[in-house]
Amino acid sequence: MTERAGAAPRTALVVTVSNRAAAGVYADDSGPVVAEGLRALRFAVDGPVVVPDGDPVEEALRDAVAAGYDVVVTNGGTGLSPLDLTPERTRRVLDHEVPGVAEALRAAGAAKGVATAVLSRGLAGVAGRTFVVNLPGSPGGARDGVQVLSGFLEHAVDQLRGGDHPRPGAGRAGT
């Protein structure tokens, strides 16, 4: 990924959604994986912030959008348990969904032989000028999710910042 001269650094917030980690029952082991992955993509990363599922997720997302983060990545809370409410709280914040991202995340997990990846109810979309995506809570799912995001996250942020689509052959002599 190349940083454009004079462009503001791309910013990201990682939000770990875990009732048990938020209560101190165990340490967050997937949020740091997401943060490390985003730093490798040259994002300035804050977090992980650990919150319990439910309304605190919505509050964290709204605060992040208000703070102007380019990207917010949640990890956890996307399963089938009655306590997994992250997709519902995320949907309340999004202006519009980008379903292809969530589909790509599930497909990548399934392609790696993780049959349960298709059970993730995670969403992705845009809130204001912030790209929001829900990843699974397992460290492996989080790592794989960041790998999927690496293919397009820079372009998504550039688009949300008002950038144009790259044009084939643009910038070459004789075009």
PDB file of C-alpha atoms in Angstrom:
ATOM      1  CA  MET A   1       0.000   0.000   0.000  1.00  0.00           C
ATOM      2  CA  THR A   2       1.363   3.398  -0.849  1.00  0.00           C
ATOM      3  CA  GLU A   3       0.680   6.541   1.143  1.00  0.00           C
ATOM      4  CA  ARG A   4      -0.101   9.538  -1.067  1.00  0.00           C
ATOM      5  CA  ALA A   5       2.088  12.568  -0.437  1.00  0.00           C
ATOM      6  CA  GLY A   6       0.242  15.024   1.796  1.00  0.00           C
ATOM      7  CA  ALA A   7      -2.622  12.616   2.482  1.00  0.00           C
ATOM      8  CA  ALA A   8      -3.783  12.289   6.073  1.00  0.00           C
ATOM      9  CA  PRO A   9      -2.884   8.961   7.634  1.00  0.00           C
ATOM     10  CA  ARG A  10      -5.589   6.332   7.430  1.00  0.00           C
ATOM     11  CA  THR A  11      -7.049   5.729  10.880  1.00  0.00           C
ATOM     12  CA  ALA A  12      -8.683   2.667  12.363  1.00  0.00           C
ATOM     13  CA  LEU A  13     -10.280   1.650  15.627  1.00  0.00           C
ATOM     14  CA  VAL A  14     -10.471  -1.978  16.742  1.00  0.00           C
ATOM     15  CA  VAL A  15     -13.403  -2.908  18.982  1.00  0.00           C
ATOM     16  CA  THR A  16     -13.397  -6.339  20.596  1.00  0.00           C
ATOM     17  CA  VAL A  17     -16.886  -7.516  21.473  1.00  0.00           C
ATOM     18  CA  SER A  18     -16.779 -10.026  24.300  1.00  0.00           C
ATOM     19  CA  ASN A  19     -18.882 -10.211  27.423  1.00  0.00           C
ATOM     20  CA  ARG A  20     -16.270 -12.366  29.171  1.00  0.00           C
ATOM     21  CA  ALA A  21     -13.209 -10.330  28.142  1.00  0.00           C
ATOM     22  CA  ALA A  22     -15.024  -7.114  29.113  1.00  0.00           C
ATOM     23  CA  ALA A  23     -15.726  -8.670  32.542  1.00  0.00           C
ATOM     24  CA  GLY A  24     -12.070  -9.676  32.960  1.00  0.00           C
ATOM     25  CA  VAL A  25     -12.761 -13.424  32.800  1.00  0.00           C
ATOM     26  CA  TYR A  26     -10.040 -13.785  30.174  1.00  0.00           C
ATOM     27  CA  ALA A  27      -7.787 -11.602  28.054  1.00  0.00           C
ATOM     28  CA  ASP A  28      -8.726 -10.391  24.583  1.00  0.00           C
ATOM     29  CA  ASP A  29      -6.720 -12.520  22.177  1.00  0.00           C
ATOM     30  CA  SER A  30      -8.287 -11.539  18.843  1.00  0.00           C
ATOM     31  CA  GLY A  31      -8.358  -7.726  19.044  1.00  0.00           C
ATOM     32  CA  PRO A  32      -4.548  -7.491  19.094  1.00  0.00           C
ATOM     33  CA  VAL A  33      -4.468  -9.708  15.980  1.00  0.00           C
ATOM     34  CA  VAL A  34      -6.759  -7.268  14.153  1.00  0.00           C
ATOM     35  CA  ALA A  35      -4.781  -4.241  15.353  1.00  0.00           C
ATOM     36  CA  GLU A  36      -1.489  -5.817  14.241  1.00  0.00           C
ATOM     37  CA  GLY A  37      -2.974  -6.658  10.836  1.00  0.00           C
ATOM     38  CA  LEU A  38      -4.235  -3.126  10.298  1.00  0.00           C
ATOM     39  CA  ARG A  39      -0.889  -1.664  11.340  1.00  0.00           C
ATOM     40  CA  ALA A  40       0.754  -3.906   8.742  1.00  0.00           C
ATOM     41  CA  LEU A  41      -1.570  -2.215   6.220  1.00  0.00           C
ATOM     42  CA  ARG A  42      -0.138   1.109   7.480  1.00  0.00           C
ATOM     43  CA  PHE A  43      -3.190   2.302   9.363  1.00  0.00           C
ATOM     44  CA  ALA A  44      -2.796   4.386  12.503  1.00  0.00           C
ATOM     45  CA  VAL A  45      -4.646   2.070  14.901  1.00  0.00           C
ATOM     46  CA  ASP A  46      -6.323   2.723  18.218  1.00  0.00           C
ATOM     47  CA  GLY A  47      -7.513  -0.089  20.438  1.00  0.00           C
ATOM     48  CA  PRO A  48      -8.485  -2.722  20.830  1.00  0.00           C
ATOM     49  CA  VAL A  49     -11.238  -1.335  23.000  1.00  0.00           C
ATOM     50  CA  VAL A  50     -13.073  -4.199  24.714  1.00  0.00           C
ATOM     51  CA  VAL A  51     -16.837  -3.871  25.201  1.00  0.00           C
ATOM     52  CA  PRO A  52     -19.620  -6.283  26.114  1.00  0.00           C
ATOM     53  CA  ASP A  53     -22.104  -7.152  23.387  1.00  0.00           C
ATOM     54  CA  GLY A  54     -25.321  -5.194  22.962  1.00  0.00           C
ATOM     55  CA  ASP A  55     -25.770  -1.462  23.410  1.00  0.00           C
ATOM     56  CA  PRO A  56     -22.070  -0.815  24.231  1.00  0.00           C
ATOM     57  CA  VAL A  57     -21.222  -1.945  20.684  1.00  0.00           C
ATOM     58  CA  GLU A  58     -23.571   0.632  19.195  1.00  0.00           C
ATOM     59  CA  GLU A  59     -22.165   3.315  21.503  1.00  0.00           C
ATOM     60  CA  ALA A  60     -18.578   2.470  20.540  1.00  0.00           C
ATOM     61  CA  LEU A  61     -19.447   2.563  16.835  1.00  0.00           C
ATOM     62  CA  ARG A  62     -21.274   5.892  17.106  1.00  0.00           C
ATOM     63  CA  ASP A  63     -18.387   7.388  19.082  1.00  0.00           C
ATOM     64  CA  ALA A  64     -15.888   6.150  16.470  1.00  0.00           C
ATOM     65  CA  VAL A  65     -17.909   7.627  13.596  1.00  0.00           C
ATOM     66  CA  ALA A  66     -18.184  10.948  15.468  1.00  0.00           C
ATOM     67  CA  ALA A  67     -14.419  10.883  16.090  1.00  0.00           C
ATOM     68  CA  GLY A  68     -13.806  10.561  12.339  1.00  0.00           C
ATOM     69  CA  TYR A  69     -12.093   7.179  12.113  1.00  0.00           C
ATOM     70  CA  ASP A  70     -11.710   5.941   8.547  1.00  0.00           C
ATOM     71  CA  VAL A  71     -12.311   2.326   9.559  1.00  0.00           C
ATOM     72  CA  VAL A  72     -13.802   0.546  12.546  1.00  0.00           C
ATOM     73  CA  VAL A  73     -13.276  -3.203  12.777  1.00  0.00           C
ATOM     74  CA  THR A  74     -15.189  -5.142  15.397  1.00  0.00           C
ATOM     75  CA  ASN A  75     -14.301  -8.701  16.276  1.00  0.00           C
ATOM     76  CA  GLY A  76     -16.685 -10.997  18.096  1.00  0.00           C
ATOM     77  CA  GLY A  77     -20.414 -11.097  18.691  1.00  0.00           C
ATOM     78  CA  THR A  78     -21.346 -12.324  15.209  1.00  0.00           C
ATOM     79  CA  GLY A  79     -22.445 -15.865  15.993  1.00  0.00           C
ATOM     80  CA  LEU A  80     -25.790 -17.514  16.620  1.00  0.00           C
ATOM     81  CA  SER A  81     -25.914 -17.217  20.408  1.00  0.00           C
ATOM     82  CA  PRO A  82     -28.770 -15.146  21.858  1.00  0.00           C
ATOM     83  CA  LEU A  83     -26.052 -12.905  23.334  1.00  0.00           C
ATOM     84  CA  ASP A  84     -24.451 -12.227  19.908  1.00  0.00           C
ATOM     85  CA  LEU A  85     -25.989  -8.854  19.060  1.00  0.00           C
ATOM     86  CA  THR A  86     -23.169  -7.136  17.176  1.00  0.00           C
ATOM     87  CA  PRO A  87     -24.782  -7.313  13.698  1.00  0.00           C
ATOM     88  CA  GLU A  88     -28.043  -5.832  14.993  1.00  0.00           C
ATOM     89  CA  ARG A  89     -26.252  -3.007  16.814  1.00  0.00           C
ATOM     90  CA  THR A  90     -24.009  -2.383  13.802  1.00  0.00           C
ATOM     91  CA  ARG A  91     -27.006  -2.175  11.455  1.00  0.00           C
ATOM     92  CA  ARG A  92     -28.455   0.622  13.631  1.00  0.00           C
ATOM     93  CA  VAL A  93     -25.340   2.725  12.946  1.00  0.00           C
ATOM     94  CA  LEU A  94     -24.812   2.054   9.228  1.00  0.00           C
ATOM     95  CA  ASP A  95     -26.118   4.409   6.558  1.00  0.00           C
ATOM     96  CA  HIS A  96     -25.837   1.588   4.042  1.00  0.00           C
ATOM     97  CA  GLU A  97     -24.492  -1.929   3.959  1.00  0.00           C
ATOM     98  CA  VAL A  98     -21.791  -3.295   1.674  1.00  0.00           C
ATOM     99  CA  PRO A  99     -22.890  -6.941   1.570  1.00  0.00           C
ATOM    100  CA  GLY A 100     -20.110  -8.143  -0.731  1.00  0.00           C
ATOM    101  CA  VAL A 101     -17.552  -7.615   2.026  1.00  0.00           C
ATOM    102  CA  ALA A 102     -19.371  -9.806   4.545  1.00  0.00           C
ATOM    103  CA  GLU A 103     -19.941 -12.391   1.816  1.00  0.00           C
ATOM    104  CA  ALA A 104     -16.234 -12.366   0.932  1.00  0.00           C
ATOM    105  CA  LEU A 105     -15.267 -12.839   4.580  1.00  0.00           C
ATOM    106  CA  ARG A 106     -17.557 -15.853   4.963  1.00  0.00           C
ATOM    107  CA  ALA A 107     -16.454 -17.328   1.626  1.00  0.00           C
ATOM    108  CA  ALA A 108     -12.764 -16.972   2.500  1.00  0.00           C
ATOM    109  CA  GLY A 109     -13.270 -18.807   5.772  1.00  0.00           C
ATOM    110  CA  ALA A 110     -15.219 -21.584   4.095  1.00  0.00           C
ATOM    111  CA  ALA A 111     -12.562 -21.882   1.371  1.00  0.00           C
ATOM    112  CA  LYS A 112      -9.941 -22.447   4.104  1.00  0.00           C
ATOM    113  CA  GLY A 113     -11.978 -25.378   5.358  1.00  0.00           C
ATOM    114  CA  VAL A 114     -13.623 -23.567   8.277  1.00  0.00           C
ATOM    115  CA  ALA A 115     -17.165 -24.829   7.744  1.00  0.00           C
ATOM    116  CA  THR A 116     -18.519 -22.689  10.596  1.00  0.00           C
ATOM    117  CA  ALA A 117     -17.440 -19.487   8.812  1.00  0.00           C
ATOM    118  CA  VAL A 118     -20.781 -19.463   7.010  1.00  0.00           C
ATOM    119  CA  LEU A 119     -22.527 -19.088  10.389  1.00  0.00           C
ATOM    120  CA  SER A 120     -21.061 -15.624  10.945  1.00  0.00           C
ATOM    121  CA  ARG A 121     -23.731 -12.941  10.763  1.00  0.00           C
ATOM    122  CA  GLY A 122     -21.177 -10.139  10.510  1.00  0.00           C
ATOM    123  CA  LEU A 123     -21.971  -7.047   8.467  1.00  0.00           C
ATOM    124  CA  ALA A 124     -19.978  -4.417   6.642  1.00  0.00           C
ATOM    125  CA  GLY A 125     -21.040  -0.976   5.558  1.00  0.00           C
ATOM    126  CA  VAL A 126     -20.649   2.763   5.737  1.00  0.00           C
ATOM    127  CA  ALA A 127     -21.630   5.134   8.529  1.00  0.00           C
ATOM    128  CA  GLY A 128     -20.970   8.729   7.539  1.00  0.00           C
ATOM    129  CA  ARG A 129     -17.442   8.545   6.083  1.00  0.00           C
ATOM    130  CA  THR A 130     -16.436   5.556   8.200  1.00  0.00           C
ATOM    131  CA  PHE A 131     -16.151   2.016   6.866  1.00  0.00           C
ATOM    132  CA  VAL A 132     -17.380  -0.487   9.478  1.00  0.00           C
ATOM    133  CA  VAL A 133     -16.834  -4.238   9.360  1.00  0.00           C
ATOM    134  CA  ASN A 134     -17.624  -7.060  11.772  1.00  0.00           C
ATOM    135  CA  LEU A 135     -15.101  -9.905  11.996  1.00  0.00           C
ATOM    136  CA  PRO A 136     -15.398 -13.158  13.928  1.00  0.00           C
ATOM    137  CA  GLY A 137     -14.063 -13.298  17.472  1.00  0.00           C
ATOM    138  CA  SER A 138     -11.571 -16.133  17.062  1.00  0.00           C
ATOM    139  CA  PRO A 139      -7.936 -15.130  16.500  1.00  0.00           C
ATOM    140  CA  GLY A 140      -7.794 -17.235  13.328  1.00  0.00           C
ATOM    141  CA  GLY A 141     -11.023 -15.754  11.966  1.00  0.00           C
ATOM    142  CA  ALA A 142      -9.799 -12.256  12.822  1.00  0.00           C
ATOM    143  CA  ARG A 143      -6.445 -12.872  11.082  1.00  0.00           C
ATOM    144  CA  ASP A 144      -8.153 -14.307   8.004  1.00  0.00           C
ATOM    145  CA  GLY A 145     -10.608 -11.411   7.981  1.00  0.00           C
ATOM    146  CA  VAL A 146      -7.860  -8.807   7.954  1.00  0.00           C
ATOM    147  CA  GLN A 147      -6.245 -10.684   5.074  1.00  0.00           C
ATOM    148  CA  VAL A 148      -9.489 -10.371   3.085  1.00  0.00           C
ATOM    149  CA  LEU A 149      -9.747  -6.663   3.972  1.00  0.00           C
ATOM    150  CA  SER A 150      -6.174  -6.067   2.799  1.00  0.00           C
ATOM    151  CA  GLY A 151      -7.306  -6.468  -0.806  1.00  0.00           C
ATOM    152  CA  PHE A 152      -9.601  -3.446  -0.826  1.00  0.00           C
ATOM    153  CA  LEU A 153      -9.505  -1.450   2.415  1.00  0.00           C
ATOM    154  CA  GLU A 154      -7.212   1.270   1.055  1.00  0.00           C
ATOM    155  CA  HIS A 155      -9.533   1.779  -1.924  1.00  0.00           C
ATOM    156  CA  ALA A 156     -12.628   1.859   0.301  1.00  0.00           C
ATOM    157  CA  VAL A 157     -11.097   4.568   2.493  1.00  0.00           C
ATOM    158  CA  ASP A 158      -9.983   6.572  -0.532  1.00  0.00           C
ATOM    159  CA  GLN A 159     -13.524   6.395  -1.927  1.00  0.00           C
ATOM    160  CA  LEU A 160     -15.028   7.542   1.365  1.00  0.00           C
ATOM    161  CA  ARG A 161     -12.571  10.435   1.369  1.00  0.00           C
ATOM    162  CA  GLY A 162     -13.880  11.483  -2.038  1.00  0.00           C
ATOM    163  CA  GLY A 163     -11.240   9.847  -4.220  1.00  0.00           C
ATOM    164  CA  ASP A 164     -11.810   8.708  -7.767  1.00  0.00           C
ATOM    165  CA  HIS A 165     -11.605   5.157  -9.029  1.00  0.00           C
ATOM    166  CA  PRO A 166      -8.169   4.256 -10.387  1.00  0.00           C
ATOM    167  CA  ARG A 167      -8.228   4.141 -14.176  1.00  0.00           C
ATOM    168  CA  PRO A 168      -6.363   1.462 -16.121  1.00  0.00           C
ATOM    169  CA  GLY A 169      -3.307   2.947 -17.778  1.00  0.00           C
ATOM    170  CA  ALA A 170      -3.697   6.315 -16.063  1.00  0.00           C
ATOM    171  CA  GLY A 171      -0.449   8.128 -15.547  1.00  0.00           C
ATOM    172  CA  ARG A 172       1.490   6.293 -18.263  1.00  0.00           C
ATOM    173  CA  ALA A 173       3.049   8.180 -21.147  1.00  0.00           C
ATOM    174  CA  GLY A 174       1.080   8.038 -24.359  1.00  0.00           C
ATOM    175  CA  THR A 175      -2.281   7.295 -22.774  1.00  0.00           C
TER     176      THR A 175
END
